[in-house]
PDB file of C-alpha atoms in Angstrom:
ATOM      1  CA  UNK A  20      -0.144  -0.136  -0.036  1.00  0.00           C
ATOM      2  CA  UNK A  21       1.122   3.471  -1.074  1.00  0.00           C
ATOM      3  CA  UNK A  22       0.921   6.048   1.477  1.00  0.00           C
ATOM      4  CA  UNK A  23       0.772   9.692   0.928  1.00  0.00           C
ATOM      5  CA  UNK A  24      -0.121  10.794   4.560  1.00  0.00           C
ATOM      6  CA  UNK A  25       2.604   9.752   6.595  1.00  0.00           C
ATOM      7  CA  UNK A  26       4.841  12.699   8.144  1.00  0.00           C
ATOM      8  CA  UNK A  27       8.675  12.580   7.327  1.00  0.00           C
ATOM      9  CA  UNK A  28       8.496  10.560   4.510  1.00  0.00           C
ATOM     10  CA  UNK A  29      12.119   8.962   4.072  1.00  0.00           C
ATOM     11  CA  UNK A  30      14.223   9.376   0.752  1.00  0.00           C
ATOM     12  CA  UNK A  31      13.485   5.934  -0.258  1.00  0.00           C
ATOM     13  CA  UNK A  32       9.745   6.290   0.122  1.00  0.00           C
ATOM     14  CA  UNK A  33       9.856   9.523  -2.144  1.00  0.00           C
ATOM     15  CA  UNK A  34      11.615   8.063  -5.025  1.00  0.00           C
ATOM     16  CA  UNK A  35       9.044   5.095  -4.711  1.00  0.00           C
ATOM     17  CA  UNK A  36       6.038   7.293  -4.759  1.00  0.00           C
ATOM     18  CA  UNK A  37       7.867   9.544  -7.347  1.00  0.00           C
ATOM     19  CA  UNK A  38       8.499   6.629 -10.053  1.00  0.00           C
ATOM     20  CA  UNK A  39       4.708   5.658  -9.632  1.00  0.00           C
ATOM     21  CA  UNK A  40       2.816   8.916  -9.431  1.00  0.00           C
ATOM     22  CA  UNK A  41       4.957  11.074 -11.918  1.00  0.00           C
ATOM     23  CA  UNK A  42       4.466   9.217 -14.948  1.00  0.00           C
ATOM     24  CA  UNK A  43       0.938   8.899 -14.415  1.00  0.00           C
ATOM     25  CA  UNK A  44       0.556  12.778 -14.189  1.00  0.00           C
ATOM     26  CA  UNK A  45       3.038  13.025 -17.168  1.00  0.00           C
ATOM     27  CA  UNK A  46       0.532  10.620 -19.492  1.00  0.00           C
ATOM     28  CA  UNK A  47      -2.381  12.879 -18.002  1.00  0.00           C
ATOM     29  CA  UNK A  48      -0.782  15.864 -19.532  1.00  0.00           C
ATOM     30  CA  UNK A  49      -0.589  14.169 -23.171  1.00  0.00           C
ATOM     31  CA  UNK A  50      -3.844  13.410 -22.681  1.00  0.00           C
ATOM     32  CA  UNK A  51      -4.949  16.853 -22.186  1.00  0.00           C
ATOM     33  CA  UNK A  52      -2.913  18.190 -25.358  1.00  0.00           C
ATOM     34  CA  UNK A  53      -4.417  15.111 -26.947  1.00  0.00           C
ATOM     35  CA  UNK A  54      -7.932  15.844 -26.124  1.00  0.00           C
ATOM     36  CA  UNK A  55      -7.396  19.722 -27.139  1.00  0.00           C
ATOM     37  CA  UNK A  56      -6.094  18.701 -30.310  1.00  0.00           C
ATOM     38  CA  UNK A  57      -7.974  15.568 -31.350  1.00  0.00           C
ATOM     39  CA  UNK A  58      -9.927  15.469 -34.664  1.00  0.00           C
ATOM     40  CA  UNK A  59     -11.032  11.768 -34.541  1.00  0.00           C
ATOM     41  CA  UNK A  60     -14.488  10.480 -35.309  1.00  0.00           C
ATOM     42  CA  UNK A  61     -17.167  10.505 -32.691  1.00  0.00           C
ATOM     43  CA  UNK A  62     -16.886   6.568 -32.429  1.00  0.00           C
ATOM     44  CA  UNK A  63     -13.539   6.828 -31.525  1.00  0.00           C
ATOM     45  CA  UNK A  64     -14.031   9.878 -28.980  1.00  0.00           C
ATOM     46  CA  UNK A  65     -16.855   7.533 -27.623  1.00  0.00           C
ATOM     47  CA  UNK A  66     -14.191   4.408 -26.905  1.00  0.00           C
ATOM     48  CA  UNK A  67     -11.630   6.883 -25.430  1.00  0.00           C
ATOM     49  CA  UNK A  68     -13.995   8.843 -22.975  1.00  0.00           C
ATOM     50  CA  UNK A  69     -15.469   5.091 -21.784  1.00  0.00           C
ATOM     51  CA  UNK A  70     -11.566   4.274 -21.042  1.00  0.00           C
ATOM     52  CA  UNK A  71     -11.074   7.404 -19.356  1.00  0.00           C
ATOM     53  CA  UNK A  72     -14.051   7.329 -17.347  1.00  0.00           C
ATOM     54  CA  UNK A  73     -13.305   3.759 -16.582  1.00  0.00           C
ATOM     55  CA  UNK A  74      -9.440   4.503 -15.191  1.00  0.00           C
ATOM     56  CA  UNK A  75     -10.675   7.543 -13.192  1.00  0.00           C
ATOM     57  CA  UNK A  76     -13.233   4.853 -11.462  1.00  0.00           C
ATOM     58  CA  UNK A  77     -10.014   2.689 -10.469  1.00  0.00           C
ATOM     59  CA  UNK A  78      -7.900   5.837  -9.495  1.00  0.00           C
ATOM     60  CA  UNK A  79     -10.542   7.179  -7.146  1.00  0.00           C
ATOM     61  CA  UNK A  80     -10.859   3.169  -5.283  1.00  0.00           C
ATOM     62  CA  UNK A  81      -8.566   5.056  -3.063  1.00  0.00           C
ATOM     63  CA  UNK A  82      -7.695   9.029  -2.521  1.00  0.00           C
ATOM     64  CA  UNK A  83      -6.679  11.181  -0.034  1.00  0.00           C
ATOM     65  CA  UNK A  84      -8.963  13.025   2.057  1.00  0.00           C
ATOM     66  CA  UNK A  85      -8.648  16.867   0.822  1.00  0.00           C
ATOM     67  CA  UNK A  86      -5.739  17.724  -1.123  1.00  0.00           C
ATOM     68  CA  UNK A  87      -1.688  16.841  -1.309  1.00  0.00           C
ATOM     69  CA  UNK A  88      -0.443  19.839   0.756  1.00  0.00           C
ATOM     70  CA  UNK A  89       2.800  20.091   1.753  1.00  0.00           C
ATOM     71  CA  UNK A  90       4.772  17.321   2.690  1.00  0.00           C
ATOM     72  CA  UNK A  91       8.551  17.551   4.566  1.00  0.00           C
ATOM     73  CA  UNK A  92      11.623  14.899   4.797  1.00  0.00           C
ATOM     74  CA  UNK A  93      14.035  14.793   7.381  1.00  0.00           C
ATOM     75  CA  UNK A  94      16.416  17.027   4.959  1.00  0.00           C
ATOM     76  CA  UNK A  95      13.907  19.347   5.105  1.00  0.00           C
ATOM     77  CA  UNK A  96      13.136  19.142   1.184  1.00  0.00           C
ATOM     78  CA  UNK A  97       9.158  20.068   0.419  1.00  0.00           C
ATOM     79  CA  UNK A  98       7.042  17.517  -0.996  1.00  0.00           C
ATOM     80  CA  UNK A  99       4.469  19.853  -3.044  1.00  0.00           C
ATOM     81  CA  UNK A 100       3.320  17.272  -5.505  1.00  0.00           C
ATOM     82  CA  UNK A 101      -0.086  18.894  -5.973  1.00  0.00           C
ATOM     83  CA  UNK A 102       0.657  22.579  -6.471  1.00  0.00           C
ATOM     84  CA  UNK A 103      -0.682  23.963  -9.698  1.00  0.00           C
ATOM     85  CA  UNK A 104       2.888  25.051 -11.056  1.00  0.00           C
ATOM     86  CA  UNK A 105       5.641  22.707  -9.621  1.00  0.00           C
ATOM     87  CA  UNK A 106       3.281  19.586  -8.565  1.00  0.00           C
ATOM     88  CA  UNK A 107       4.482  16.288 -10.381  1.00  0.00           C
ATOM     89  CA  UNK A 108       1.419  14.866  -9.352  1.00  0.00           C
ATOM     90  CA  UNK A 109      -0.481  17.487 -10.802  1.00  0.00           C
ATOM     91  CA  UNK A 110      -1.549  17.337 -14.650  1.00  0.00           C
ATOM     92  CA  UNK A 111      -2.479  20.842 -14.365  1.00  0.00           C
ATOM     93  CA  UNK A 112       0.899  21.574 -13.402  1.00  0.00           C
ATOM     94  CA  UNK A 113       3.374  22.063 -16.672  1.00  0.00           C
ATOM     95  CA  UNK A 114       5.457  21.402 -14.092  1.00  0.00           C
ATOM     96  CA  UNK A 115       8.507  24.162 -13.456  1.00  0.00           C
ATOM     97  CA  UNK A 116      11.455  22.737 -12.158  1.00  0.00           C
ATOM     98  CA  UNK A 117      13.165  25.977 -10.441  1.00  0.00           C
ATOM     99  CA  UNK A 118      16.975  25.961  -9.634  1.00  0.00           C
ATOM    100  CA  UNK A 119      18.536  28.250  -7.370  1.00  0.00           C
ATOM    101  CA  UNK A 120      21.491  30.025  -8.442  1.00  0.00           C
ATOM    102  CA  UNK A 121      24.377  30.935  -5.610  1.00  0.00           C
ATOM    103  CA  UNK A 122      23.675  34.667  -6.987  1.00  0.00           C
ATOM    104  CA  UNK A 123      20.110  34.413  -5.189  1.00  0.00           C
ATOM    105  CA  UNK A 124      18.342  34.208  -8.579  1.00  0.00           C
ATOM    106  CA  UNK A 125      15.634  31.472  -9.394  1.00  0.00           C
ATOM    107  CA  UNK A 126      14.813  30.316 -12.936  1.00  0.00           C
ATOM    108  CA  UNK A 127      13.393  27.500 -14.956  1.00  0.00           C
ATOM    109  CA  UNK A 128      13.108  26.486 -18.806  1.00  0.00           C
ATOM    110  CA  UNK A 129       9.866  24.572 -19.822  1.00  0.00           C
ATOM    111  CA  UNK A 130       7.649  24.064 -22.072  1.00  0.00           C
ATOM    112  CA  UNK A 131       3.684  25.255 -22.222  1.00  0.00           C
ATOM    113  CA  UNK A 132       1.360  23.827 -25.098  1.00  0.00           C
ATOM    114  CA  UNK A 133      -1.954  23.770 -26.451  1.00  0.00           C
ATOM    115  CA  UNK A 134      -3.408  23.651 -22.912  1.00  0.00           C
ATOM    116  CA  UNK A 135      -1.881  26.791 -21.676  1.00  0.00           C
ATOM    117  CA  UNK A 136      -3.389  28.554 -24.808  1.00  0.00           C
ATOM    118  CA  UNK A 137      -5.141  32.484 -24.553  1.00  0.00           C
ATOM    119  CA  UNK A 138      -4.600  34.292 -27.668  1.00  0.00           C
ATOM    120  CA  UNK A 139      -4.266  31.766 -30.730  1.00  0.00           C
ATOM    121  CA  UNK A 140      -0.694  30.488 -30.618  1.00  0.00           C
ATOM    122  CA  UNK A 141      -0.011  32.087 -27.685  1.00  0.00           C
ATOM    123  CA  UNK A 142       0.131  31.879 -23.765  1.00  0.00           C
ATOM    124  CA  UNK A 143      -2.800  32.687 -21.858  1.00  0.00           C
ATOM    125  CA  UNK A 144      -1.810  35.809 -19.726  1.00  0.00           C
ATOM    126  CA  UNK A 145      -3.665  34.008 -16.610  1.00  0.00           C
ATOM    127  CA  UNK A 146      -0.943  31.194 -17.040  1.00  0.00           C
ATOM    128  CA  UNK A 147       1.899  33.942 -17.798  1.00  0.00           C
ATOM    129  CA  UNK A 148       0.915  35.192 -13.949  1.00  0.00           C
ATOM    130  CA  UNK A 149       0.797  32.088 -12.268  1.00  0.00           C
ATOM    131  CA  UNK A 150       4.312  31.111 -13.209  1.00  0.00           C
ATOM    132  CA  UNK A 151       5.699  34.434 -12.324  1.00  0.00           C
ATOM    133  CA  UNK A 152       3.608  34.764  -9.175  1.00  0.00           C
ATOM    134  CA  UNK A 153       5.310  31.458  -8.393  1.00  0.00           C
ATOM    135  CA  UNK A 154       8.735  32.338  -9.404  1.00  0.00           C
ATOM    136  CA  UNK A 155       8.988  35.453  -7.666  1.00  0.00           C
ATOM    137  CA  UNK A 156       7.357  34.088  -4.541  1.00  0.00           C
ATOM    138  CA  UNK A 157      10.806  31.057  -4.793  1.00  0.00           C
ATOM    139  CA  UNK A 158      13.076  33.721  -4.966  1.00  0.00           C
ATOM    140  CA  UNK A 159      11.407  35.863  -2.143  1.00  0.00           C
ATOM    141  CA  UNK A 160      11.531  32.591   0.580  1.00  0.00           C
ATOM    142  CA  UNK A 161      14.769  31.364   1.752  1.00  0.00           C
ATOM    143  CA  UNK A 162      14.173  27.881   1.064  1.00  0.00           C
ATOM    144  CA  UNK A 163      13.024  27.493   4.855  1.00  0.00           C
ATOM    145  CA  UNK A 164      10.365  29.937   5.844  1.00  0.00           C
ATOM    146  CA  UNK A 165       7.708  30.938   2.981  1.00  0.00           C
ATOM    147  CA  UNK A 166       6.684  34.350   2.077  1.00  0.00           C
ATOM    148  CA  UNK A 167       3.352  34.290   0.378  1.00  0.00           C
ATOM    149  CA  UNK A 168       2.236  37.413  -2.258  1.00  0.00           C
ATOM    150  CA  UNK A 169       1.000  40.893  -1.138  1.00  0.00           C
ATOM    151  CA  UNK A 170       1.149  42.418  -4.155  1.00  0.00           C
ATOM    152  CA  UNK A 171       2.255  41.508  -7.824  1.00  0.00           C
ATOM    153  CA  UNK A 172       2.276  43.741 -10.608  1.00  0.00           C
ATOM    154  CA  UNK A 173       2.563  42.467 -14.321  1.00  0.00           C
ATOM    155  CA  UNK A 174       3.399  44.606 -17.746  1.00  0.00           C
ATOM    156  CA  UNK A 175       2.455  42.286 -20.537  1.00  0.00           C
ATOM    157  CA  UNK A 176       5.381  43.453 -23.247  1.00  0.00           C
ATOM    158  CA  UNK A 177       3.977  41.353 -25.897  1.00  0.00           C
ATOM    159  CA  UNK A 178       2.666  37.995 -26.688  1.00  0.00           C
ATOM    160  CA  UNK A 179       3.879  35.019 -25.103  1.00  0.00           C
ATOM    161  CA  UNK A 180       4.542  32.296 -27.605  1.00  0.00           C
ATOM    162  CA  UNK A 181       3.664  28.861 -26.755  1.00  0.00           C
ATOM    163  CA  UNK A 182       6.681  26.366 -26.973  1.00  0.00           C
ATOM    164  CA  UNK A 183       9.785  26.534 -25.097  1.00  0.00           C
ATOM    165  CA  UNK A 184       9.634  29.360 -22.233  1.00  0.00           C
ATOM    166  CA  UNK A 185      12.461  30.874 -19.678  1.00  0.00           C
ATOM    167  CA  UNK A 186      11.005  32.596 -16.755  1.00  0.00           C
ATOM    168  CA  UNK A 187      13.765  33.924 -13.569  1.00  0.00           C
ATOM    169  CA  UNK A 188      13.241  36.233 -10.429  1.00  0.00           C
ATOM    170  CA  UNK A 189      15.170  37.774  -8.216  1.00  0.00           C
ATOM    171  CA  UNK A 190      14.904  39.934  -4.833  1.00  0.00           C
ATOM    172  CA  UNK A 191      15.605  43.517  -4.877  1.00  0.00           C
ATOM    173  CA  UNK A 192      15.481  44.499  -0.797  1.00  0.00           C
ATOM    174  CA  UNK A 193      14.195  43.357   2.372  1.00  0.00           C
ATOM    175  CA  UNK A 194      11.750  45.458   4.596  1.00  0.00           C
ATOM    176  CA  UNK A 195      10.933  43.639   7.516  1.00  0.00           C
ATOM    177  CA  UNK A 196       8.222  40.883   6.759  1.00  0.00           C
ATOM    178  CA  UNK A 197       8.197  42.346   3.260  1.00  0.00           C
ATOM    179  CA  UNK A 198      10.408  40.867   0.582  1.00  0.00           C
ATOM    180  CA  UNK A 199      10.272  42.577  -2.641  1.00  0.00           C
ATOM    181  CA  UNK A 200      11.182  40.604  -5.899  1.00  0.00           C
ATOM    182  CA  UNK A 201      11.143  41.064  -9.800  1.00  0.00           C
ATOM    183  CA  UNK A 202      11.426  38.988 -12.764  1.00  0.00           C
ATOM    184  CA  UNK A 203      10.198  38.112 -16.032  1.00  0.00           C
ATOM    185  CA  UNK A 204       9.180  35.747 -18.577  1.00  0.00           C
ATOM    186  CA  UNK A 205      10.589  35.350 -22.037  1.00  0.00           C
ATOM    187  CA  UNK A 206       9.940  33.258 -25.317  1.00  0.00           C
ATOM    188  CA  UNK A 207      12.656  32.443 -27.887  1.00  0.00           C
ATOM    189  CA  UNK A 208      12.297  36.271 -28.997  1.00  0.00           C
ATOM    190  CA  UNK A 209      13.212  37.523 -25.747  1.00  0.00           C
ATOM    191  CA  UNK A 210      11.111  39.094 -22.739  1.00  0.00           C
ATOM    192  CA  UNK A 211       7.472  38.828 -23.072  1.00  0.00           C
ATOM    193  CA  UNK A 212       6.023  39.499 -19.195  1.00  0.00           C
ATOM    194  CA  UNK A 213       8.112  41.583 -16.668  1.00  0.00           C
ATOM    195  CA  UNK A 214       6.847  41.423 -12.923  1.00  0.00           C
ATOM    196  CA  UNK A 215       7.713  42.592  -9.536  1.00  0.00           C
ATOM    197  CA  UNK A 216       5.779  41.955  -6.466  1.00  0.00           C
ATOM    198  CA  UNK A 217       5.639  42.053  -2.449  1.00  0.00           C
ATOM    199  CA  UNK A 218       5.865  38.941  -0.713  1.00  0.00           C
ATOM    200  CA  UNK A 219       5.048  38.960   3.367  1.00  0.00           C
ATOM    201  CA  UNK A 220       6.421  36.277   6.209  1.00  0.00           C
ATOM    202  CA  UNK A 221       3.087  34.901   7.239  1.00  0.00           C
ATOM    203  CA  UNK A 222       2.427  36.574  11.127  1.00  0.00           C
ATOM    204  CA  UNK A 223       2.364  32.764  12.252  1.00  0.00           C
ATOM    205  CA  UNK A 224       5.859  32.758  12.215  1.00  0.00           C
ATOM    206  CA  UNK A 225       6.645  36.267  12.881  1.00  0.00           C
ATOM    207  CA  UNK A 226       4.836  35.732  16.104  1.00  0.00           C
ATOM    208  CA  UNK A 227       7.553  33.091  17.153  1.00  0.00           C
ATOM    209  CA  UNK A 228       8.933  33.591  20.091  1.00  0.00           C
ATOM    210  CA  UNK A 229      12.337  33.039  17.851  1.00  0.00           C
ATOM    211  CA  UNK A 230      11.010  34.398  14.626  1.00  0.00           C
ATOM    212  CA  UNK A 231      13.344  33.874  11.559  1.00  0.00           C
ATOM    213  CA  UNK A 232      16.292  35.728  10.617  1.00  0.00           C
ATOM    214  CA  UNK A 233      15.201  38.402   7.258  1.00  0.00           C
ATOM    215  CA  UNK A 234      17.319  38.179   4.562  1.00  0.00           C
TER     216      UNK A 234
END
């Protein structure tokens, strides 16, 4: 039996679970893309729908009570596998793999296909905002203590083409519980969306007897 509910999942458990569930989410992402772009006839659609409904029923046989949430390894590593941006178990997520540069910059290279379309052939503006909100939040957080979006502003320089994309972010300053961050999204022609935001250390961390050090 596979148990996602246990706390402090070991590294071995993590790899075992990843090997099982990450390919499933990857297959569902392919299914979503195929569903958006298919032109097969009604008979094939009906047969595929029946197979999908059957698979969904089997997966619902044993489920978490609620959302995936965030789990932690003894090393402090986060499991946010249900997250809408980085969640490897969430077929809605691209998912982003965020890299941390020694300089403090965070960045990622990823692909957005037909499921993320807004204007024809281009990324939906809300999806661009979703990606940048997450990435600026990653830059503002210190890897231990989360900082959540207070405000975020975006400037859409031009439409973002679907396909291979790059995004990056960094912090600019810290003022008490507030961390300021900037970043951008780019396609193969250059920057398409610029963002800046303020990210807040949550009150439950600030109210601790020994609050975490501010960066």
